[in-house]
Amino acid sequence: MSEARGLTSWLTTTDHKRIGLLYFWTALAFFLIGGIEALFIRVQLAQPNGQVVSAETYNQLFTMHGTTMIFLALMPLGASFFNYMVPLQIGARDVAFPRLNAFSYWVFLFGGLLLNASWFVGPLFHAGMLNVAPDGGWFGYANLTERQYSPGPNIDFWVLGLQILGISSLAAGFNFIVTILNMRAPGMKMMRLPAFTWMTLVTQFLIITAFPVITVGLAFLMFDRFFGTHFYVREAGATPILWQHLFWLFGHPEVYILILPAMGVVSDVLPTFSRKPLFGYPVVVYSGILIGLMSWGVWSHHMFAVGLGPIADSVFAATTMLIAVPTGVKIFNWIATLWGGDIRGTTALHFAVGFIAMFIIGGLSGVTHASPPADLQQTDTYYVVAHIHYVFFGGTIFGLFAGVYYWWPKMTGRLLDETLGKVHFWLQFIGMNLAFFPMHLIGLLGMPRRVYTYAPELGVGTLNLVSTIGAFLIALSILIFLVNLWRSRTHGQPAPNDPWGGATLEWSVSSPPPVYNFSVIPTVTNRLPRWSTERHGPMRDPPAVPPEPIHVPGGSWWPMVAALGLPVLALAPLTQTLWVAFVGAALLIAGVYAWAFQPFEV
Amino acid sequence: MSAEREGTERHAHPTVGVYLRVGAALVILTVLEVGVFYVPAFHVVLVPVLLVLSSAKFTLVVMFYMHLKDDNKVFTFLLGGPLVIAVGVMVALLFLFLGALTLRGAAGAG
Amino acid sequence: MTAHTSMGLDNRKMAFWAFIGSECLLFGSLISTYLVYKGKSIVGPYPPEILNIPFTSVSTFDLLMSSLMMVLALAAVQRGDMKWGKIWLFSTALLGLVFLGGQVIEFTDFVHKGLTIGTNLFGCTFFVLTGTHGAHVTVGVLWLLTLWVRALQGKLGPANAMTVEITGLYWHFVDVVWIVIFTVVYLIQ
Amino acid sequence: MPRYRLWLLTVALWVAGCGGPFPQTTLEPRSDFGSVIDQLFTGIFWWAAGVFLVVETLLVITLIRFRHREGRPAPKPTHGHTLMEIAWTLAPAAILVFVAVPTVRTIFATAGEAPADALKVDVIGHQWWWEFRYRELGLVTANELHVPLGRAVQLSITSADVIHAFWAPPLGGKRDAIPGHVNRIAFRADRVGVYDGQCAEFCGASHANMRLRVVVDSDSGFGRWATVQLAGPAAPAAGTLAERGKAVFARSACIGCHTIQGVSPGVIGPNLTHVGSRATIASGLFPNDSAHLASWIADAPALKPGSLMTRMKPPLKDDDIAALVAYLASLK
Ligand code: HEA
Ligand code: HEA
Ligand code: CUA
Ligand SMILES: [Cu+2]
């Protein structure tokens, strides 16, 4: 029952909390990599005719920046909270399939490593370093990504890496759907779930429906590149537009996959720090579900310049604009939650409020994109880059940082420094506005995105310089955050069970929680179990010592072995060696069989 | 943990007789499908008829062999939700590609 | 298992239904592509010249019957009749193998008639769609044979009925997908 | 110019340390197409600005008014309010009507249909340059599109390789150039001038260098230009450097890729029949002067990463290059 230590215990762990921490640190590392790539981009663009990197390197930088931030930083950072918090919030001892959970993590790690290995392995492909990283943009439009126009291994890394990452997300998706539906503590009805858990559930539904579509799109591209099919080849009667449809059918739900968890965090943080229940909880939940559903009907708004015809454009414009309604409902309910509250300005609250303030800007620029004729002037310019970063950075990153400052004490048992936290917040807030607001103007003044250079005559040199300065302010703020994490490990005050006075179950256990989470599985009688409202008093926390011994399942090597099979399989086409494929398949099959027949109980 | 559990896992599964009858129905429907395909008189309505027949087969297997008919509604939702999305996507893509939504031929070429 | 869950449902079964939901979009995308590219091939062979309806009808019949065997296997295992359980499990796998054999024959025949995966758009979409389905059948056959071996070893009994039920869900879903493919690819030309 | 534009531009100019004028700005439309889009955007912008102001103000007021103070009584646990929920669902929906209606109207107004007498030009994107074909005039040119003032122009846009996007911001919105598809935009330019643009869809190594220029001529100016372009290339005078250049051209690899009417039929690169009449070379990257022409001919990929005009093998001799430059410059 005592916790195992040492490297092996981490490699074989099936404990959702440890897997959550693994996700956290890995995602943070990838975030720094993606951020450093962004800094290179910004340095190159700081002035016209920049000479810091070559055109080819620049193209790899923005492709890897987008891909890394989306698939390797933000999604897994969300996953780290799903892992750590969802079982605690629903009163469970672990997720439904602990070993599948470990498998998801290892697949994610290996997929991320494979993608990033492309920076260094140029020499293996008779090219220099920094030459074979993916360079087709994060949405890899065919037919540019076909072998004919991208002959190197660059796009191969991208296709295979994304396929592997998709498997990780899908596995986690099934796992968390079952966990949330089926592992709730007694009395934890669906409409008593914390808002974060609800948004996690919606996110997982989007994942299991959206990822198969990109899987198919990527498989076609893979077959085209390796096996001589012509799915996107005009000369064979096909059209590259098919790729765009398949990609954005996935891509649009994907951006909501990235924002919904952050919205969930905010919906949990605001009530805690304004000492007031979430205003209109059912409405917030339903609007989240609605956003998820509607995200399936808007994908062609990324294709307004493609020429789908006026009727299709009108239909997609209308569906896209409609999404503003449920999103607005959430914003107003958050403000109403704060209204009349007793707002304590912790760092977590700063970030949550920062989310609201900045996401509105990103959402409104989204609405200006949603008008197809207007978008004809905006699409593929820095105006869209501004939108991307207001929703991703102002939205997802602020939301997730709110989560970090909120849950860090729970996850590590140590408090973060609030002063450093506020310095981090304000620097980041100023930095992001300096970095990304000018991009609106840069775009409207005619600078396209994905250009490694621009002419001085364009007149946007100074605006770009401002943007670069903003990016470095963000970097500084992130450094301060890293210092804060470090200090918390060495000097951080020990965290009590419940440093903030939270209403939900994760605060009822110690920080960090014991391996078995709950000494006694709680019985839930209302939506705010740890608060007293006019209708009920607070529940009693579970005892610190379990009244009867609790069986905790041991770890397993097999999820990692099976996961290892996937990157090995991917090496086969990359290196054009058949036997590698057999090794990979053997690892995968052996891993799965050993895993299936290994006795294991939850 | 079992306090709130009023799960209804153990539904009586259909009897072997039902399985056999469904099997027979599936075979008959398949024969009908192939029959329709070969009879020229039907060719005007071939597509709708085939779609109806295969949906019937689909439904039979899902309802009886996969027990969705008497099983928990969650399962119906887990299949039905994505299925509706999938069919919606399929219809939308057909419209977009066959140019039915375009006034001019721009996208129709695809 | 069921004793521990909030909805009183088996975790694995629920995960499997979610998986099947997800597969709907996988096959949905593949079938959409097939339909969207229908009639867009620039060179032959074209579907009517090459598809063998009588042959595939037999394969379809074979797969339907395997579904029937599968439910019979489940019914047998549930009532503890492991003798018939083994027989039905094995016949399900066998019919699956027959289907795969049919597919091998069909593919070889097509290649001989000049249709490979790279010949034209029909070849691309047809082989990838039916090939993906075939891969699913292959996994199913391996799974069924694993269960059958476990049954022979006496390690499969009524206590494992849920495992058989889940295997069945997978198998029937693969069958259902074929029902759609048979109609969309073979009959609606 | 609407007032907000002045404000926006002032801010921009101020921040930019007077970086203007902005040759690719979308905010000063120079065609009917551009103006319609601009009006639509202006309307939406104001709605968005209004929503922004109201919601952010509300947020800030809330934060100030309800910030923590010692001794404040515990807040009332309000759980929701149905009427308010309905109100803030309907209000955005109502606003969106005012965005959606003009949007749909503009979609149909800008669908690319031009009157029958429009000047029709085929635009073909290549990695990384533009080809323009005037079908009715039987005229082919590259990278610099000439159009007459005030007359409707219809562009039929497609691509010879990967996806590009044709974009000349002052004249209106962009459209993708997609292999196998033809996209159309129609506009009527309303001021004489030279307008910059560039490819807007990522298309590989030199996407950033795939620029273009649209020259809006007066009606007579356009006629004169067309007449010159229609004529064959001027034959260089005997004994000049240019004449030697023509000979070098005719025996070099150039003929495999470039058309010069009466000299060579190549179609991989731009038509050079009147290259001397263009203000820029290499899709708007460099001024068309002898220094740039010379270094371009010597080693194009060094000037333009990935350029498909590969380095000549064996390399041309310096005096050959000088001759070529003289010849090309003479092709007015
Ligand atoms: C977290 C990610 C995220 C989120 C949440 C959104 C949200 C939205 N997005 Fe965004 N989008 C992206 C990420 C995201 N987007 C990315 C990454 C791209 C570019 C991809 C690429 O090309 O690389 C993109 C591109 C993109 C485009 C294509 C642009 C182009 O390439 O030409 C469009 C077009 O319609 C669009 C629209 C919208 C809309 C309408 C919303 C709405 O959901 C916003 C709704 C929110 C609000 C409107 C604010 C709050 C509401 C109120 C306060 C109520 C009152 C409001 C009104 C009455 C208007 N987005
Ligand atoms: C998903 C989230 C996300 C996030 C968080 C970011 C964050 C940032 N992005 Fe990114 N961006 C995208 C998603 C994101 N981006 C996408 C999808 C694209 C489109 C890609 C495409 O076109 O294909 C894009 C494109 C994009 C472009 C356009 C490129 C182009 O079109 O040519 C630019 C340009 O400035 C940019 C800048 C930045 C900057 C400055 C940050 C900053 O906020 C980054 C801040 C972080 C750091 C600065 C890290 C901190 C590091 C340190 C403190 C160093 C520590 C060092 C060690 C420990 C060794 N991004
Ligand atoms: Cu052509 Cu970008
Ligand atoms: Cu979108």
Short mmCIF file of N, CA and C in Angstrom, two decimals, chain A residues 1-67:
data_model
loop_
_atom_site.label_atom_id
_atom_site.label_comp_id
_atom_site.label_asym_id
_atom_site.label_seq_id
_atom_site.Cartn_x
_atom_site.Cartn_y
_atom_site.Cartn_z
N MET A 1 0.83 -1.20 0.00
CA MET A 1 0.00 0.00 0.00
C MET A 1 0.87 1.26 0.00
N SER A 2 2.07 1.13 0.52
CA SER A 2 2.93 2.30 0.45
C SER A 2 3.41 2.46 -0.98
N GLU A 3 3.78 3.68 -1.31
CA GLU A 3 4.04 3.99 -2.70
C GLU A 3 5.43 3.53 -3.12
N ALA A 4 5.52 2.86 -4.25
CA ALA A 4 6.82 2.43 -4.76
C ALA A 4 7.57 3.65 -5.29
N ARG A 5 8.89 3.58 -5.21
CA ARG A 5 9.69 4.69 -5.71
C ARG A 5 10.67 4.21 -6.76
N GLY A 6 11.42 5.14 -7.30
CA GLY A 6 12.45 4.75 -8.25
C GLY A 6 11.96 4.80 -9.68
N LEU A 7 12.93 4.71 -10.59
CA LEU A 7 12.63 4.88 -12.00
C LEU A 7 11.63 3.85 -12.50
N THR A 8 11.86 2.59 -12.11
CA THR A 8 10.98 1.53 -12.58
C THR A 8 9.53 1.82 -12.24
N SER A 9 9.32 2.34 -11.05
CA SER A 9 7.95 2.57 -10.63
C SER A 9 7.29 3.62 -11.52
N TRP A 10 8.09 4.55 -12.08
CA TRP A 10 7.50 5.53 -12.99
C TRP A 10 7.29 4.94 -14.37
N LEU A 11 8.21 4.08 -14.79
CA LEU A 11 8.08 3.51 -16.13
C LEU A 11 6.91 2.53 -16.21
N THR A 12 6.59 1.91 -15.09
CA THR A 12 5.53 0.89 -15.13
C THR A 12 4.25 1.40 -14.51
N THR A 13 4.22 2.66 -14.10
CA THR A 13 3.09 3.10 -13.29
C THR A 13 1.77 3.04 -14.06
N THR A 14 0.73 2.74 -13.33
CA THR A 14 -0.61 2.82 -13.90
C THR A 14 -1.48 3.75 -13.06
N ASP A 15 -0.83 4.46 -12.15
CA ASP A 15 -1.56 5.37 -11.27
C ASP A 15 -1.89 6.65 -12.04
N HIS A 16 -3.16 6.99 -12.10
CA HIS A 16 -3.57 8.15 -12.91
C HIS A 16 -2.86 9.41 -12.49
N LYS A 17 -2.49 9.51 -11.20
CA LYS A 17 -1.85 10.74 -10.73
C LYS A 17 -0.44 10.85 -11.26
N ARG A 18 0.27 9.71 -11.23
CA ARG A 18 1.63 9.75 -11.77
C ARG A 18 1.59 9.97 -13.28
N ILE A 19 0.65 9.32 -13.95
CA ILE A 19 0.56 9.52 -15.39
C ILE A 19 0.23 10.98 -15.68
N GLY A 20 -0.61 11.57 -14.83
CA GLY A 20 -0.91 12.99 -14.99
C GLY A 20 0.35 13.83 -14.88
N LEU A 21 1.20 13.50 -13.90
CA LEU A 21 2.44 14.26 -13.76
C LEU A 21 3.36 14.03 -14.95
N LEU A 22 3.42 12.79 -15.44
CA LEU A 22 4.25 12.53 -16.61
C LEU A 22 3.78 13.38 -17.78
N TYR A 23 2.46 13.39 -17.97
CA TYR A 23 1.91 14.23 -19.04
C TYR A 23 2.32 15.69 -18.82
N PHE A 24 2.21 16.14 -17.59
CA PHE A 24 2.49 17.55 -17.31
C PHE A 24 3.91 17.92 -17.71
N TRP A 25 4.88 17.15 -17.21
CA TRP A 25 6.28 17.53 -17.46
C TRP A 25 6.63 17.37 -18.93
N THR A 26 6.12 16.31 -19.55
CA THR A 26 6.43 16.12 -20.97
C THR A 26 5.83 17.26 -21.78
N ALA A 27 4.57 17.60 -21.50
CA ALA A 27 3.91 18.66 -22.26
C ALA A 27 4.62 19.99 -22.04
N LEU A 28 5.07 20.22 -20.81
CA LEU A 28 5.77 21.48 -20.52
C LEU A 28 7.05 21.55 -21.35
N ALA A 29 7.78 20.42 -21.41
CA ALA A 29 9.01 20.40 -22.20
C ALA A 29 8.69 20.72 -23.66
N PHE A 30 7.65 20.09 -24.19
CA PHE A 30 7.31 20.36 -25.59
C PHE A 30 6.85 21.80 -25.77
N PHE A 31 6.19 22.35 -24.75
CA PHE A 31 5.76 23.74 -24.85
C PHE A 31 6.98 24.65 -24.98
N LEU A 32 8.02 24.34 -24.19
CA LEU A 32 9.22 25.16 -24.30
C LEU A 32 9.84 25.02 -25.69
N ILE A 33 9.87 23.81 -26.21
CA ILE A 33 10.42 23.62 -27.55
C ILE A 33 9.60 24.42 -28.57
N GLY A 34 8.28 24.27 -28.49
CA GLY A 34 7.43 25.03 -29.41
C GLY A 34 7.62 26.53 -29.25
N GLY A 35 7.84 26.95 -28.01
CA GLY A 35 8.04 28.36 -27.75
C GLY A 35 9.37 28.85 -28.32
N ILE A 36 10.41 28.03 -28.18
CA ILE A 36 11.70 28.44 -28.73
C ILE A 36 11.60 28.54 -30.25
N GLU A 37 10.87 27.61 -30.85
CA GLU A 37 10.64 27.71 -32.30
C GLU A 37 9.94 29.03 -32.63
N ALA A 38 8.96 29.40 -31.79
CA ALA A 38 8.25 30.66 -32.03
C ALA A 38 9.21 31.85 -31.91
N LEU A 39 10.14 31.77 -30.95
CA LEU A 39 11.07 32.88 -30.80
C LEU A 39 11.95 33.02 -32.04
N PHE A 40 12.38 31.88 -32.60
CA PHE A 40 13.15 31.96 -33.84
C PHE A 40 12.32 32.62 -34.94
N ILE A 41 11.05 32.23 -35.03
CA ILE A 41 10.17 32.86 -36.02
C ILE A 41 10.16 34.36 -35.81
N ARG A 42 9.97 34.76 -34.57
CA ARG A 42 9.84 36.19 -34.29
C ARG A 42 11.14 36.94 -34.54
N VAL A 43 12.26 36.30 -34.24
CA VAL A 43 13.53 36.98 -34.50
C VAL A 43 13.71 37.18 -36.00
N GLN A 44 13.38 36.16 -36.76
CA GLN A 44 13.51 36.28 -38.21
C GLN A 44 12.64 37.41 -38.74
N LEU A 45 11.45 37.57 -38.16
CA LEU A 45 10.51 38.55 -38.70
C LEU A 45 10.64 39.92 -38.05
N ALA A 46 11.58 40.06 -37.12
CA ALA A 46 11.66 41.31 -36.38
C ALA A 46 11.88 42.51 -37.30
N GLN A 47 12.52 42.26 -38.42
CA GLN A 47 12.67 43.34 -39.39
C GLN A 47 12.53 42.79 -40.80
N PRO A 48 12.27 43.67 -41.77
CA PRO A 48 12.14 43.20 -43.15
C PRO A 48 13.43 42.54 -43.61
N ASN A 49 13.31 41.67 -44.59
CA ASN A 49 14.47 40.98 -45.16
C ASN A 49 15.33 40.30 -44.10
N GLY A 50 14.70 39.69 -43.10
CA GLY A 50 15.45 39.02 -42.05
C GLY A 50 16.37 37.94 -42.60
N GLN A 51 17.52 37.77 -41.95
CA GLN A 51 18.52 36.85 -42.46
C GLN A 51 18.90 35.79 -41.44
N VAL A 52 18.11 35.64 -40.37
CA VAL A 52 18.54 34.74 -39.30
C VAL A 52 18.47 33.28 -39.73
N VAL A 53 17.39 32.92 -40.38
CA VAL A 53 17.26 31.53 -40.83
C VAL A 53 16.93 31.54 -42.32
N SER A 54 17.16 30.41 -42.96
CA SER A 54 16.88 30.31 -44.39
C SER A 54 15.39 30.05 -44.60
N ALA A 55 14.95 30.18 -45.84
CA ALA A 55 13.55 29.92 -46.16
C ALA A 55 13.16 28.51 -45.74
N GLU A 56 14.04 27.54 -46.06
CA GLU A 56 13.69 26.14 -45.76
C GLU A 56 13.58 25.93 -44.26
N THR A 57 14.51 26.50 -43.50
CA THR A 57 14.45 26.34 -42.05
C THR A 57 13.20 27.01 -41.49
N TYR A 58 12.88 28.17 -42.00
CA TYR A 58 11.71 28.89 -41.51
C TYR A 58 10.46 28.04 -41.70
N ASN A 59 10.35 27.43 -42.88
CA ASN A 59 9.16 26.62 -43.14
C ASN A 59 9.05 25.45 -42.16
N GLN A 60 10.20 24.89 -41.79
CA GLN A 60 10.16 23.82 -40.79
C GLN A 60 9.79 24.39 -39.43
N LEU A 61 10.27 25.61 -39.15
CA LEU A 61 10.01 26.19 -37.84
C LEU A 61 8.53 26.41 -37.60
N PHE A 62 7.85 27.03 -38.58
CA PHE A 62 6.44 27.31 -38.26
C PHE A 62 5.59 26.05 -38.31
N THR A 63 5.99 25.11 -39.17
CA THR A 63 5.25 23.85 -39.19
C THR A 63 5.37 23.12 -37.86
N MET A 64 6.62 23.03 -37.39
CA MET A 64 6.83 22.31 -36.13
C MET A 64 6.28 23.11 -34.95
N HIS A 65 6.33 24.43 -35.04
CA HIS A 65 5.76 25.26 -33.97
C HIS A 65 4.26 24.97 -33.83
N GLY A 66 3.53 25.05 -34.94
CA GLY A 66 2.09 24.80 -34.87
C GLY A 66 1.80 23.37 -34.42
N THR A 67 2.47 22.41 -35.05
CA THR A 67 2.21 21.01 -34.72
C THR A 67 2.55 20.72 -33.27
#
